[in-house]
PDB file of C-alpha atoms in Angstrom:
ATOM      1  CA  UNK A   2     112.923 116.289  68.598  1.00  0.00           C
ATOM      2  CA  UNK A   3     112.193 119.786  67.525  1.00  0.00           C
ATOM      3  CA  UNK A   4     114.628 122.399  68.806  1.00  0.00           C
ATOM      4  CA  UNK A   5     112.730 125.538  69.680  1.00  0.00           C
ATOM      5  CA  UNK A   6     114.819 127.347  72.268  1.00  0.00           C
ATOM      6  CA  UNK A   7     117.646 129.741  71.419  1.00  0.00           C
ATOM      7  CA  UNK A   8     120.671 130.659  73.426  1.00  0.00           C
ATOM      8  CA  UNK A   9     123.088 133.340  72.451  1.00  0.00           C
ATOM      9  CA  UNK A  10     126.712 132.753  73.497  1.00  0.00           C
ATOM     10  CA  UNK A  11     129.590 135.247  73.201  1.00  0.00           C
ATOM     11  CA  UNK A  12     132.971 133.795  72.230  1.00  0.00           C
ATOM     12  CA  UNK A  13     136.270 135.527  71.791  1.00  0.00           C
ATOM     13  CA  UNK A  14     137.769 135.366  68.326  1.00  0.00           C
ATOM     14  CA  UNK A  15     140.184 132.425  69.076  1.00  0.00           C
ATOM     15  CA  UNK A  16     137.371 130.327  70.591  1.00  0.00           C
ATOM     16  CA  UNK A  17     135.203 130.979  67.618  1.00  0.00           C
ATOM     17  CA  UNK A  18     137.970 130.056  65.213  1.00  0.00           C
ATOM     18  CA  UNK A  19     138.750 126.803  67.009  1.00  0.00           C
ATOM     19  CA  UNK A  20     135.141 125.771  67.407  1.00  0.00           C
ATOM     20  CA  UNK A  21     134.241 126.753  63.776  1.00  0.00           C
ATOM     21  CA  UNK A  22     137.259 124.726  62.472  1.00  0.00           C
ATOM     22  CA  UNK A  23     136.251 121.572  64.609  1.00  0.00           C
ATOM     23  CA  UNK A  24     132.669 121.868  63.379  1.00  0.00           C
ATOM     24  CA  UNK A  25     133.788 122.263  59.775  1.00  0.00           C
ATOM     25  CA  UNK A  26     136.138 119.298  60.117  1.00  0.00           C
ATOM     26  CA  UNK A  27     133.056 117.158  61.238  1.00  0.00           C
ATOM     27  CA  UNK A  28     130.899 118.647  58.497  1.00  0.00           C
ATOM     28  CA  UNK A  29     128.311 120.061  60.873  1.00  0.00           C
ATOM     29  CA  UNK A  30     127.151 123.542  61.739  1.00  0.00           C
ATOM     30  CA  UNK A  31     128.839 125.224  64.655  1.00  0.00           C
ATOM     31  CA  UNK A  32     125.612 125.226  66.699  1.00  0.00           C
ATOM     32  CA  UNK A  33     125.340 121.417  66.332  1.00  0.00           C
ATOM     33  CA  UNK A  34     128.912 121.067  67.318  1.00  0.00           C
ATOM     34  CA  UNK A  35     128.504 123.220  70.414  1.00  0.00           C
ATOM     35  CA  UNK A  36     125.260 121.414  71.337  1.00  0.00           C
ATOM     36  CA  UNK A  37     127.025 118.026  71.012  1.00  0.00           C
ATOM     37  CA  UNK A  38     129.949 119.306  72.963  1.00  0.00           C
ATOM     38  CA  UNK A  39     127.700 120.405  75.782  1.00  0.00           C
ATOM     39  CA  UNK A  40     125.842 117.066  75.832  1.00  0.00           C
ATOM     40  CA  UNK A  41     129.135 115.238  75.941  1.00  0.00           C
ATOM     41  CA  UNK A  42     130.276 117.386  78.888  1.00  0.00           C
ATOM     42  CA  UNK A  43     126.915 116.606  80.677  1.00  0.00           C
ATOM     43  CA  UNK A  44     127.531 112.862  80.193  1.00  0.00           C
ATOM     44  CA  UNK A  45     131.118 113.149  81.414  1.00  0.00           C
ATOM     45  CA  UNK A  46     129.945 114.994  84.598  1.00  0.00           C
ATOM     46  CA  UNK A  47     127.329 112.286  85.271  1.00  0.00           C
ATOM     47  CA  UNK A  48     129.926 109.551  84.875  1.00  0.00           C
ATOM     48  CA  UNK A  49     132.342 111.371  87.212  1.00  0.00           C
ATOM     49  CA  UNK A  50     129.589 111.717  89.752  1.00  0.00           C
ATOM     50  CA  UNK A  51     128.875 107.977  89.436  1.00  0.00           C
ATOM     51  CA  UNK A  52     132.564 107.084  89.679  1.00  0.00           C
ATOM     52  CA  UNK A  53     133.004 109.296  92.786  1.00  0.00           C
ATOM     53  CA  UNK A  54     130.037 107.602  94.456  1.00  0.00           C
ATOM     54  CA  UNK A  55     131.470 104.210  93.515  1.00  0.00           C
ATOM     55  CA  UNK A  56     134.811 105.227  95.012  1.00  0.00           C
ATOM     56  CA  UNK A  57     133.235 106.167  98.187  1.00  0.00           C
ATOM     57  CA  UNK A  58     131.461 102.834  98.378  1.00  0.00           C
ATOM     58  CA  UNK A  59     134.687 101.124  97.269  1.00  0.00           C
ATOM     59  CA  UNK A  60     136.625 102.977 100.044  1.00  0.00           C
ATOM     60  CA  UNK A  61     134.246 101.506 102.587  1.00  0.00           C
ATOM     61  CA  UNK A  62     134.502  98.098 100.987  1.00  0.00           C
ATOM     62  CA  UNK A  63     138.239  98.453 100.739  1.00  0.00           C
ATOM     63  CA  UNK A  64     138.424  99.233 104.469  1.00  0.00           C
ATOM     64  CA  UNK A  65     136.356  96.015 105.191  1.00  0.00           C
ATOM     65  CA  UNK A  66     138.485  93.912 102.815  1.00  0.00           C
ATOM     66  CA  UNK A  67     141.674  95.257 104.419  1.00  0.00           C
ATOM     67  CA  UNK A  68     140.336  94.178 107.755  1.00  0.00           C
ATOM     68  CA  UNK A  69     139.505  90.726 106.437  1.00  0.00           C
ATOM     69  CA  UNK A  70     142.972  90.367 104.966  1.00  0.00           C
ATOM     70  CA  UNK A  71     144.507  91.421 108.281  1.00  0.00           C
ATOM     71  CA  UNK A  72     142.432  88.770 110.059  1.00  0.00           C
ATOM     72  CA  UNK A  73     143.338  86.227 107.462  1.00  0.00           C
ATOM     73  CA  UNK A  74     147.064  86.923 107.952  1.00  0.00           C
ATOM     74  CA  UNK A  75     146.630  86.432 111.793  1.00  0.00           C
ATOM     75  CA  UNK A  76     144.774  83.113 111.264  1.00  0.00           C
ATOM     76  CA  UNK A  77     145.580  81.712 107.730  1.00  0.00           C
ATOM     77  CA  UNK A  78     143.339  79.159 106.246  1.00  0.00           C
ATOM     78  CA  UNK A  79     144.763  75.696 105.230  1.00  0.00           C
ATOM     79  CA  UNK A  80     144.612  76.745 101.599  1.00  0.00           C
ATOM     80  CA  UNK A  81     147.024  79.716 102.088  1.00  0.00           C
ATOM     81  CA  UNK A  82     148.869  78.483 105.094  1.00  0.00           C
ATOM     82  CA  UNK A  83     151.581  76.589 103.090  1.00  0.00           C
ATOM     83  CA  UNK A  84     152.913  79.374 100.860  1.00  0.00           C
ATOM     84  CA  UNK A  85     151.101  82.649 101.692  1.00  0.00           C
ATOM     85  CA  UNK A  86     150.759  83.120  97.938  1.00  0.00           C
ATOM     86  CA  UNK A  87     147.433  84.090  96.297  1.00  0.00           C
ATOM     87  CA  UNK A  88     145.370  81.190  95.163  1.00  0.00           C
ATOM     88  CA  UNK A  89     144.659  80.454  91.461  1.00  0.00           C
ATOM     89  CA  UNK A  90     141.145  81.689  91.834  1.00  0.00           C
ATOM     90  CA  UNK A  91     142.304  84.951  93.261  1.00  0.00           C
ATOM     91  CA  UNK A  92     144.686  85.541  90.439  1.00  0.00           C
ATOM     92  CA  UNK A  93     142.154  84.515  87.843  1.00  0.00           C
ATOM     93  CA  UNK A  94     139.452  86.783  89.416  1.00  0.00           C
ATOM     94  CA  UNK A  95     141.967  89.699  89.439  1.00  0.00           C
ATOM     95  CA  UNK A  96     142.966  89.151  85.821  1.00  0.00           C
ATOM     96  CA  UNK A  97     139.368  88.838  84.559  1.00  0.00           C
ATOM     97  CA  UNK A  98     138.295  91.985  86.356  1.00  0.00           C
ATOM     98  CA  UNK A  99     141.277  93.879  84.938  1.00  0.00           C
ATOM     99  CA  UNK A 100     140.452  92.681  81.460  1.00  0.00           C
ATOM    100  CA  UNK A 101     136.852  93.941  81.842  1.00  0.00           C
ATOM    101  CA  UNK A 102     137.739  97.347  83.285  1.00  0.00           C
ATOM    102  CA  UNK A 103     138.861 100.379  81.346  1.00  0.00           C
ATOM    103  CA  UNK A 104     142.281 102.099  81.964  1.00  0.00           C
ATOM    104  CA  UNK A 105     140.603 105.005  83.707  1.00  0.00           C
ATOM    105  CA  UNK A 106     138.871 102.704  86.242  1.00  0.00           C
ATOM    106  CA  UNK A 107     142.162 100.846  86.793  1.00  0.00           C
ATOM    107  CA  UNK A 108     143.910 104.136  87.441  1.00  0.00           C
ATOM    108  CA  UNK A 109     141.218 105.122  89.985  1.00  0.00           C
ATOM    109  CA  UNK A 110     141.427 101.770  91.730  1.00  0.00           C
ATOM    110  CA  UNK A 111     145.292 101.889  91.772  1.00  0.00           C
ATOM    111  CA  UNK A 112     145.039 105.351  93.339  1.00  0.00           C
ATOM    112  CA  UNK A 113     142.621 104.024  95.958  1.00  0.00           C
ATOM    113  CA  UNK A 114     144.904 101.080  96.684  1.00  0.00           C
ATOM    114  CA  UNK A 115     147.829 103.522  97.212  1.00  0.00           C
ATOM    115  CA  UNK A 116     145.624 105.737  99.353  1.00  0.00           C
ATOM    116  CA  UNK A 117     144.952 102.725 101.553  1.00  0.00           C
ATOM    117  CA  UNK A 118     148.747 102.285 102.040  1.00  0.00           C
ATOM    118  CA  UNK A 119     148.880  99.137  99.972  1.00  0.00           C
ATOM    119  CA  UNK A 120     151.177  98.240  97.037  1.00  0.00           C
ATOM    120  CA  UNK A 121     149.016  97.921  93.782  1.00  0.00           C
ATOM    121  CA  UNK A 122     149.399  94.924  91.613  1.00  0.00           C
ATOM    122  CA  UNK A 123     151.112  95.677  88.368  1.00  0.00           C
ATOM    123  CA  UNK A 124     151.426  93.318  85.349  1.00  0.00           C
ATOM    124  CA  UNK A 125     155.048  93.362  84.264  1.00  0.00           C
ATOM    125  CA  UNK A 126     155.644  94.604  80.840  1.00  0.00           C
ATOM    126  CA  UNK A 127     157.844  92.786  78.288  1.00  0.00           C
ATOM    127  CA  UNK A 128     161.470  92.716  79.195  1.00  0.00           C
ATOM    128  CA  UNK A 129     163.617  95.520  77.778  1.00  0.00           C
ATOM    129  CA  UNK A 130     166.765  94.840  76.023  1.00  0.00           C
ATOM    130  CA  UNK A 131     169.844  96.887  77.085  1.00  0.00           C
ATOM    131  CA  UNK A 132     172.435  97.668  74.457  1.00  0.00           C
TER     132      UNK A 132
END
């Protein structure tokens, strides 16, 4: 794609030095570095918009799920009536979803769980040794 349009940008000296050093470290002209940086910011903005929309949908879904869990606690099924513990399929599904999601998505989900007033599931780390 041929680049035909020019944009002039004024930078203070410290910005210019930082951007020029970063461009030089990558072995590209400063104009290419700034163009790539702008494109990256656009992608990030689109992803954030998508994540926000998903969180709104998830919030509605979480409200529905919370209501279902509350109903289930009032009238437990035969499968969960004995112990009240999660079933193997629930744990397996949870672990598979956690393995597929990135840490940023897990942080958002954890924040939503806490916003809902629930205690988020945390995988315990390795035991620490005291001296």
